[in-house]
Short mmCIF file of C-alpha atoms in Angstrom, two decimals:
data_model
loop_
_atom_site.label_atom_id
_atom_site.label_comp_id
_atom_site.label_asym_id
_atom_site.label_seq_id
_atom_site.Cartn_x
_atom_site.Cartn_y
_atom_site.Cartn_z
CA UNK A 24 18.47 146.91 -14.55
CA UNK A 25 20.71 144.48 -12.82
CA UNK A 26 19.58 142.12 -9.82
CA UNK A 27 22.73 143.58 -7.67
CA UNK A 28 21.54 146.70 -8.43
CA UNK A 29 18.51 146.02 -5.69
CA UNK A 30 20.71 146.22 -2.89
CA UNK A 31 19.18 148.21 0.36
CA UNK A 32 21.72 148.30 2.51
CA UNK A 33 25.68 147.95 3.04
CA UNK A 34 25.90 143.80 2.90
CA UNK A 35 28.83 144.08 5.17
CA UNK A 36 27.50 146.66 7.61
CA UNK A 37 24.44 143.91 7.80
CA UNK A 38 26.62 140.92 8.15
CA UNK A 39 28.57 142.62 11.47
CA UNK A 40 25.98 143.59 12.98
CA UNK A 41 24.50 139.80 12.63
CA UNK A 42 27.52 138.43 13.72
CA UNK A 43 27.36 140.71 16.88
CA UNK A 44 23.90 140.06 17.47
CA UNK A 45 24.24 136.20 17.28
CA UNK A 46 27.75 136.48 19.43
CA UNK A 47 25.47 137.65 22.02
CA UNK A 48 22.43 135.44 21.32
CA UNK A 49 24.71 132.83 21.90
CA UNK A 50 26.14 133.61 25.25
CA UNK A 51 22.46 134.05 26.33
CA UNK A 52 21.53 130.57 25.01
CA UNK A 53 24.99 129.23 26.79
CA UNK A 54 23.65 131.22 30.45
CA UNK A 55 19.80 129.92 29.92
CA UNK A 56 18.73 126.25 31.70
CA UNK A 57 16.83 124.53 33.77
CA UNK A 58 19.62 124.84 35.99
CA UNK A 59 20.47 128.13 37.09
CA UNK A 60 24.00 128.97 36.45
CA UNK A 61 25.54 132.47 36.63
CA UNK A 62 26.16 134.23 32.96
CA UNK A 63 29.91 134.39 34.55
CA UNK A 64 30.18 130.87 35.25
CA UNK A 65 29.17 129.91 32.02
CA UNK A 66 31.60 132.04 30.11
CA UNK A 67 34.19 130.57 32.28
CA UNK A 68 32.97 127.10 31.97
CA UNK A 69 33.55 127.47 27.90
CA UNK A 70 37.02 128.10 28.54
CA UNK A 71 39.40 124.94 28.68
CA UNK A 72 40.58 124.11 32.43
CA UNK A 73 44.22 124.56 31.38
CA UNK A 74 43.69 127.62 30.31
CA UNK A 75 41.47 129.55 33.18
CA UNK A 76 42.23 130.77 36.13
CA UNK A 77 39.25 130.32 37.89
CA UNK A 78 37.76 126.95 39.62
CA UNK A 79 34.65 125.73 38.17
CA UNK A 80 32.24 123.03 39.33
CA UNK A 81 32.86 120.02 37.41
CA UNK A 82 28.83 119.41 36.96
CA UNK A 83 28.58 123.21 35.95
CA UNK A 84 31.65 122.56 33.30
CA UNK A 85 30.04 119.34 32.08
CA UNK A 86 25.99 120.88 31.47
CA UNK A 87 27.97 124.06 29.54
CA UNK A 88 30.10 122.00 27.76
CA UNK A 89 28.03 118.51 26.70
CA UNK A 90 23.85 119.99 26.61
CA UNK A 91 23.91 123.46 26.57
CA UNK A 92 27.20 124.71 24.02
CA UNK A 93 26.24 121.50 21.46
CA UNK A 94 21.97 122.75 21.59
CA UNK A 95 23.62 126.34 20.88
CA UNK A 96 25.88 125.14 18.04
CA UNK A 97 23.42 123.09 16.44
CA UNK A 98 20.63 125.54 16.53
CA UNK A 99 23.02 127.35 14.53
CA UNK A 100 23.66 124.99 11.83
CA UNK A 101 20.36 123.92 11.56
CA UNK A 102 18.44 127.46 11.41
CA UNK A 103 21.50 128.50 8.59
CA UNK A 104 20.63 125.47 6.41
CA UNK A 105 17.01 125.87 6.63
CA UNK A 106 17.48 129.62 5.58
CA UNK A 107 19.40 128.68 3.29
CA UNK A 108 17.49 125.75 1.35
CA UNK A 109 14.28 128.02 1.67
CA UNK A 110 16.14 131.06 -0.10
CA UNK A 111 17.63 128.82 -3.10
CA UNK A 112 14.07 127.32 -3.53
CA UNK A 113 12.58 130.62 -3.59
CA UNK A 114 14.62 131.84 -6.23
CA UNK A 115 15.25 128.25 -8.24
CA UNK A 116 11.09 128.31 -8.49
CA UNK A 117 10.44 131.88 -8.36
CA UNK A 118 7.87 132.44 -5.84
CA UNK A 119 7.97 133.41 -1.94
CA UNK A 120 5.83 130.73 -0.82
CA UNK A 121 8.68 127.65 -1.60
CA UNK A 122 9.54 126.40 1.62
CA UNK A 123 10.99 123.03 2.72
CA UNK A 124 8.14 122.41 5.38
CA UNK A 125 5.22 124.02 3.40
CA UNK A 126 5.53 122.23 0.22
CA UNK A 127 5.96 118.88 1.75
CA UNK A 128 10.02 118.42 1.66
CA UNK A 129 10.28 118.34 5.31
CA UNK A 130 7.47 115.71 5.57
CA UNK A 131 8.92 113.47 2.56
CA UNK A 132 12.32 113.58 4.60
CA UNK A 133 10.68 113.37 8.32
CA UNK A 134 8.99 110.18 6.84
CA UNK A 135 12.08 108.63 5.60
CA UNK A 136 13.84 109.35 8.72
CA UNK A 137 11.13 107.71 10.84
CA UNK A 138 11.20 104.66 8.01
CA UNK A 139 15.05 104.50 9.11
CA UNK A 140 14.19 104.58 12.96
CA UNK A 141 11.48 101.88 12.79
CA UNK A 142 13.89 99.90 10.49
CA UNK A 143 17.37 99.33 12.03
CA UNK A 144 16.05 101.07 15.21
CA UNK A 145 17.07 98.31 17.36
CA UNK A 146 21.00 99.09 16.07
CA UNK A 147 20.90 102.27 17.70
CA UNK A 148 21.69 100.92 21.29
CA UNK A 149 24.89 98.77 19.98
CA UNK A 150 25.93 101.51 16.62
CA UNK A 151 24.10 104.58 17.68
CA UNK A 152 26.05 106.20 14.93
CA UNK A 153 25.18 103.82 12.24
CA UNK A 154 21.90 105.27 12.89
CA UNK A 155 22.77 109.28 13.28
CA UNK A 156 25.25 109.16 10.05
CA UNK A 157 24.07 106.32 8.50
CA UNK A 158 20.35 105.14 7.61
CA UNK A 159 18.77 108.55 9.10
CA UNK A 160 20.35 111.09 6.66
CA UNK A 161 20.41 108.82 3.76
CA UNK A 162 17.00 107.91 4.10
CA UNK A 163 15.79 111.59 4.83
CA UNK A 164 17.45 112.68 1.85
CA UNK A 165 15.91 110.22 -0.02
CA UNK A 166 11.93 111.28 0.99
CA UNK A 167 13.11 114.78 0.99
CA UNK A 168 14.54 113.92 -2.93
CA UNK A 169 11.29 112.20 -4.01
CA UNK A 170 8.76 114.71 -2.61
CA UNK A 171 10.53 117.95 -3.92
CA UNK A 172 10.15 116.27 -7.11
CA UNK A 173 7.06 115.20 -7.27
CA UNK A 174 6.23 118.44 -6.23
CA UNK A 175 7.98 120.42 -8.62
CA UNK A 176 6.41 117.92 -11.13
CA UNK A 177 3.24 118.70 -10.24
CA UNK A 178 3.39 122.59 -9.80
CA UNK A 179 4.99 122.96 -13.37
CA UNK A 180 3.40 123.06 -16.75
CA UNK A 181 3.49 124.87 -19.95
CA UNK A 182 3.25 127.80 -18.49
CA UNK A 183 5.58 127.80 -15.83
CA UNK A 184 5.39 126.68 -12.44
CA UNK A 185 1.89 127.35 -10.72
CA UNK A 186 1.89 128.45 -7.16
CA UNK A 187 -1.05 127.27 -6.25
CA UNK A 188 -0.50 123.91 -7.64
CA UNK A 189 2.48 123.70 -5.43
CA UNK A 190 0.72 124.52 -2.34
CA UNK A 191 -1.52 121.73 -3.54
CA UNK A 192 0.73 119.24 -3.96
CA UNK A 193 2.78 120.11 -0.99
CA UNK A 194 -1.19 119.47 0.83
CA UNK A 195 -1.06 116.56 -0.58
CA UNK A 196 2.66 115.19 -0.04
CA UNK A 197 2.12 116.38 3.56
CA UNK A 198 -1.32 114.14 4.21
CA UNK A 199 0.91 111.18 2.72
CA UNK A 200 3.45 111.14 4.91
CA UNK A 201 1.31 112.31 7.75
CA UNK A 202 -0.17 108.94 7.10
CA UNK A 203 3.06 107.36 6.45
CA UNK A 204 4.11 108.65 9.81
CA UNK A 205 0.85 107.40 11.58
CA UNK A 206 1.71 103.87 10.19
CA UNK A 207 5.42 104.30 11.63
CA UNK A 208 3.90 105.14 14.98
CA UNK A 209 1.89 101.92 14.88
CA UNK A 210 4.39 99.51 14.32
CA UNK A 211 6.94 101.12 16.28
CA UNK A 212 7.98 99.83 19.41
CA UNK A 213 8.16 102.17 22.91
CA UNK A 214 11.97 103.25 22.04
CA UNK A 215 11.60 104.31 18.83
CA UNK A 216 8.01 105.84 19.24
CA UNK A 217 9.54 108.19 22.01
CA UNK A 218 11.97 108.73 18.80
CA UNK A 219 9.35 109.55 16.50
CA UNK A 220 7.48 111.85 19.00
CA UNK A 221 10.98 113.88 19.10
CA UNK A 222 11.68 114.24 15.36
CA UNK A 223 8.14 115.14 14.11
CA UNK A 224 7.82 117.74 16.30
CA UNK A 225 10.92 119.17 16.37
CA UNK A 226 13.34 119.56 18.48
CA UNK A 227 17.45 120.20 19.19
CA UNK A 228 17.61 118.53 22.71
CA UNK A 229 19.20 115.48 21.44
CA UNK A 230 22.39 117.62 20.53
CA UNK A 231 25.61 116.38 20.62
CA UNK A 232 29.40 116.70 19.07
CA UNK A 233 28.57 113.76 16.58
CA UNK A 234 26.02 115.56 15.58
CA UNK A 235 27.64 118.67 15.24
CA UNK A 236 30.42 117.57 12.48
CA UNK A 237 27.67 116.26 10.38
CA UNK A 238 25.62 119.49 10.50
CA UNK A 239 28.45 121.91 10.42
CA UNK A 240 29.95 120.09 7.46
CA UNK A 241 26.53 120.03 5.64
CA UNK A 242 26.02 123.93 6.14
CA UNK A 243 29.54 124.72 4.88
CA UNK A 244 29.51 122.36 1.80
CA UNK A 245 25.84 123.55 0.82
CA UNK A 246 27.31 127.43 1.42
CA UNK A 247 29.62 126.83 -1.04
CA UNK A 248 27.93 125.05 -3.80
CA UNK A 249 24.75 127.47 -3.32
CA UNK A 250 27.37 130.49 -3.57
CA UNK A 251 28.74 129.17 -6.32
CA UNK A 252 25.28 129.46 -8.23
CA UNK A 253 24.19 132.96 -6.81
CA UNK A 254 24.67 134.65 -10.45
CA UNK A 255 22.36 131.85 -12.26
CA UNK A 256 19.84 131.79 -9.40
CA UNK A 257 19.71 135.93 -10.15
CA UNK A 258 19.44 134.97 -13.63
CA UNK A 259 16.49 132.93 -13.14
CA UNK A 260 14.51 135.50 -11.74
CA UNK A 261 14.17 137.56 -15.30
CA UNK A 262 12.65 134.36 -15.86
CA UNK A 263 13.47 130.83 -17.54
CA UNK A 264 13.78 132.04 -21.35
CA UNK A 265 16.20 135.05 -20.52
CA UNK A 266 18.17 132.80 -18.15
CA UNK A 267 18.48 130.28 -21.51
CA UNK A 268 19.27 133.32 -23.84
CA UNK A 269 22.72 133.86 -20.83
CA UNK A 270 23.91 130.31 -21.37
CA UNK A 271 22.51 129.19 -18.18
CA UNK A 272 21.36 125.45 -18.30
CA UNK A 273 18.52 125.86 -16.62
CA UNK A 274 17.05 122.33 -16.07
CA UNK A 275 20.81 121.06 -15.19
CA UNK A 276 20.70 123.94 -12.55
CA UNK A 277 17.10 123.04 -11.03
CA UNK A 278 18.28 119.15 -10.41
CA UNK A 279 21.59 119.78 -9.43
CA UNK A 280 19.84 122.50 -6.75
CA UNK A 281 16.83 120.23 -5.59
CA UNK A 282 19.33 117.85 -5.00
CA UNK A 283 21.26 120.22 -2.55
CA UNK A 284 18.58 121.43 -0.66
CA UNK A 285 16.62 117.93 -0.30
CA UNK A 286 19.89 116.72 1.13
CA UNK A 287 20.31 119.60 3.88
CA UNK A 288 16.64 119.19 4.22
CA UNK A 289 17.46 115.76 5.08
CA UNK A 290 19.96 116.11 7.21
CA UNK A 291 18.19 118.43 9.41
CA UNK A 292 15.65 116.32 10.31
CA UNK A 293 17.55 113.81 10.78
CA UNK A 294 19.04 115.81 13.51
CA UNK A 295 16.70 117.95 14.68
CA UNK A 296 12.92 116.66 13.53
CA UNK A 297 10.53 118.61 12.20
CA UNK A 298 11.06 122.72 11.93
CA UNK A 299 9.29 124.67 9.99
CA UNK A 300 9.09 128.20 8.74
CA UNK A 301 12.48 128.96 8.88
CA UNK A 302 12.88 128.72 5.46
CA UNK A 303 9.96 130.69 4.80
CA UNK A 304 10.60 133.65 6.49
CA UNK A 305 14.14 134.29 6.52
CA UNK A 306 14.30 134.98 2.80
CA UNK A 307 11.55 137.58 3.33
CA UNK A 308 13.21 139.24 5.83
CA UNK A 309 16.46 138.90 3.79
CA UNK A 310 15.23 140.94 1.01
CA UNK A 311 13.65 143.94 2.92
CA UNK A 312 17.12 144.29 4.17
CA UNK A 313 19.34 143.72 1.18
CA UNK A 314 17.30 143.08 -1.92
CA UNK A 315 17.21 139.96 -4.27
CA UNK A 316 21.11 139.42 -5.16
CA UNK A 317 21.84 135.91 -4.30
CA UNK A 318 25.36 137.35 -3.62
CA UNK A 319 24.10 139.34 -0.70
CA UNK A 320 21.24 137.58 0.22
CA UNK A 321 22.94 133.70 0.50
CA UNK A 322 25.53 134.67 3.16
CA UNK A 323 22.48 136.73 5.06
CA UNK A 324 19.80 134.35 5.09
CA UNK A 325 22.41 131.85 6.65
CA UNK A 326 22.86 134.48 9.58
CA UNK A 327 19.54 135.40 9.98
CA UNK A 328 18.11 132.13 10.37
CA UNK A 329 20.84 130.64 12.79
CA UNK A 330 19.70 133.96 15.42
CA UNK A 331 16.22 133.01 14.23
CA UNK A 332 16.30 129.54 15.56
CA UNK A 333 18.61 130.18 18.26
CA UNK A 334 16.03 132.63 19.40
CA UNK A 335 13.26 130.51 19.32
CA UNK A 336 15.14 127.88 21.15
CA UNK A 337 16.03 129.69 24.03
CA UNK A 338 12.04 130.63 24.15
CA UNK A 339 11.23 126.69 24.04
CA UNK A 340 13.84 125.98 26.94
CA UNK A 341 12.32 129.05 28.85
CA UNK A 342 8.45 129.49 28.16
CA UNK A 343 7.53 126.40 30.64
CA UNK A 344 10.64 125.68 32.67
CA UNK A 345 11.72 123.37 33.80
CA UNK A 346 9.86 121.32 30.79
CA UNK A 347 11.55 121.28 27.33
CA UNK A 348 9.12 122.73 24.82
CA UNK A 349 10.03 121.57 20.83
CA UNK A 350 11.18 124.32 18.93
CA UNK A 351 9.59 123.33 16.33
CA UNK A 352 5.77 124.70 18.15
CA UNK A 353 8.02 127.82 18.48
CA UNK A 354 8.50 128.07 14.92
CA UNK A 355 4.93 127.46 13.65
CA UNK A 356 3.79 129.90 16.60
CA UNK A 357 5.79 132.35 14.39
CA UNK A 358 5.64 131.26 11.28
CA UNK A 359 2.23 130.31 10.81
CA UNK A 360 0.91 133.92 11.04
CA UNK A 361 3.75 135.03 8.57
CA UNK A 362 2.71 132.44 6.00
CA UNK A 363 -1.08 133.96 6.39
CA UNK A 364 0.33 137.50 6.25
CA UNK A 365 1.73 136.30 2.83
CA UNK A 366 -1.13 134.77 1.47
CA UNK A 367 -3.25 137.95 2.45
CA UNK A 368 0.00 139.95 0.25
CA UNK A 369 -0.24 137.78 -2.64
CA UNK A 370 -3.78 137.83 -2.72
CA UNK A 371 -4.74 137.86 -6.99
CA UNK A 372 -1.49 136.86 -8.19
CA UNK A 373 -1.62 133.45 -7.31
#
């Protein structure tokens, strides 16, 4: 039996009624602030001034249009490449436990970016964008890189690649750059601790249109090129030999893979910190609606986590108003119990 023959439901049905569902979720997130502007205004306030007929406060048009539209946009982009690097590393190591955060990526890549800020953290106030397209992403993708090797390394043997093991080693990849991290914080000075604070907890309130073209153009180009390997990511799941025996070249297709997703790994904590679990439980829910097809699932997952995080975003900017809670608490607050939920499930096979 085929992989595409495992689809649950209509893909496209699905996909509209995403795309309706996050049209809305994103006028809500647009409406919702610590300052209270009418849902009306806002729409209005997204519209150009040439081309509306209504007057509209110039502070109003300025918080829709600089905080609260760039937070929406880049919850978006960030929550889609999260799904989207969990669900390739799901299938590329065949096992729902792979996740960016739990395995240690995110850390490796949250301790490179905090090596960047400590490092050329004084440019930021004279090139602020050396430091948001420069030495942040590059050296996030670089710990993100490392780690999901080592990782891999670790969790594979003769006999496959070990669950367990890469829990383990994710344990352990995540206490060294938890120290790594701890040593940033020490040397850091007040600027770039308040910095730190923001990117290992997670968070999208630093959002802006520079940030936007680097995130945007990192989902679309990682779309593609995951897309493009949906049929040998299906083949993998009958397992490495059968893959082989279809002309697939398997360990070409695991680098070139960890490659992509430690570099959209990196890139989102560059610009958002720490967030975890999105890649963890998107897939899941992914395949109870649609099955394991890569075909189906890719373009899915990358909906379903952008409402995901938009979701828990708006619940961060809401749950103790007028404060800013990180999104990324509102993540683990969800995903935490998921990931023991899964454990419980795969209980004796791992």
């Amino acid at each position: 039996m085929s992989v595409s023959s495992f689809s649950r439901a209509p893909t496209t049905t699905l996909f509209i009624i995403g795309l309706v569902a996050l049209y809305f979720a994103v006028i809500s997130s647009v409406a919702i602030g610590p300052m209270n502007i009418s849902l009306l205004d806002s729409l209005h306030a997204l519209i150009p001034a040439s081309l509306r007929n209504v007057e509209i406060p110039t502070h109003i048009t300025l918080v829709i249009q600089q905080i609260r539209l760039p937070r929406t946009l880049l919850a978006i982009a960030v929550g889609a490449i999260l799904a989207l690097c969990g669900t390739v590393m799901q299938g590329l190591f065949r096992n729902p436990l792979a996740d960016p955060g739990i395995i240690g990526v995110s850390a490796g890549a949250s301790l490179g970016a905090a090596l960047a800020i400590v490092l050329f953290g004084s440019l930021a106030q004279s090139h602020p964008q050396l430091l948001l397209f420069g030495t942040v992403p590059v050296f996030s993708f670089i710990g993100g890189a490392l780690t999901t090797v080592i990782v891999y390394r670790l969790g594979t043997g003769a006999n496959g690649t070990s669950v367990t093991m890469m829990l383990l080693a994710g344990v352990a990849i995540g206490a060294l750059a938890g120290s790594g991290l701890g040593l940033m914080n020490y040397y850091a000075d007040d600027q770039a601790l308040r910095d730190l604070s923001l990117w290992t907890m997670g968070s999208l309130a630093g959002a802006n249109w520079g940030a936007l073209i680097l995130a945007f153009a990192t989902l679309i180009t990682l779309f593609i090129l995951f897309y493009r390997n949906a049929e040998p990511l299906n083949a993998l799941l009958l397992g490495e030999a059968e893959a082989k025996h279809m002309g697939i070249e398997v360990q070409k297709l695991k680098r070139q893979l960890i490659l992509l997703t430690a570099a959209g790994v990196g890139v989102t904590v560059a610009l958002a910190g720490m967030i975890g679990f999105i890649g963890l439980i998107v897939p899941h829910l992914g395949r109870m609606l649609i099955g394991p097809n890569h075909k189906s699932l890719l373009p899915i997952a990358m909906l379903i986590g952008a409402l995901l995080l938009l979701i828990a975003d708006m619940i961060a900017r809401t749950a103790v108003a007028p404060l800013d809670m990180p999104v990324g608490i509102v993540t683990a607050l969800i995903g935490a119990p998921f990931f023991i939920w899964l454990l419980i499930k795969q209980r004796g096979r791992i």
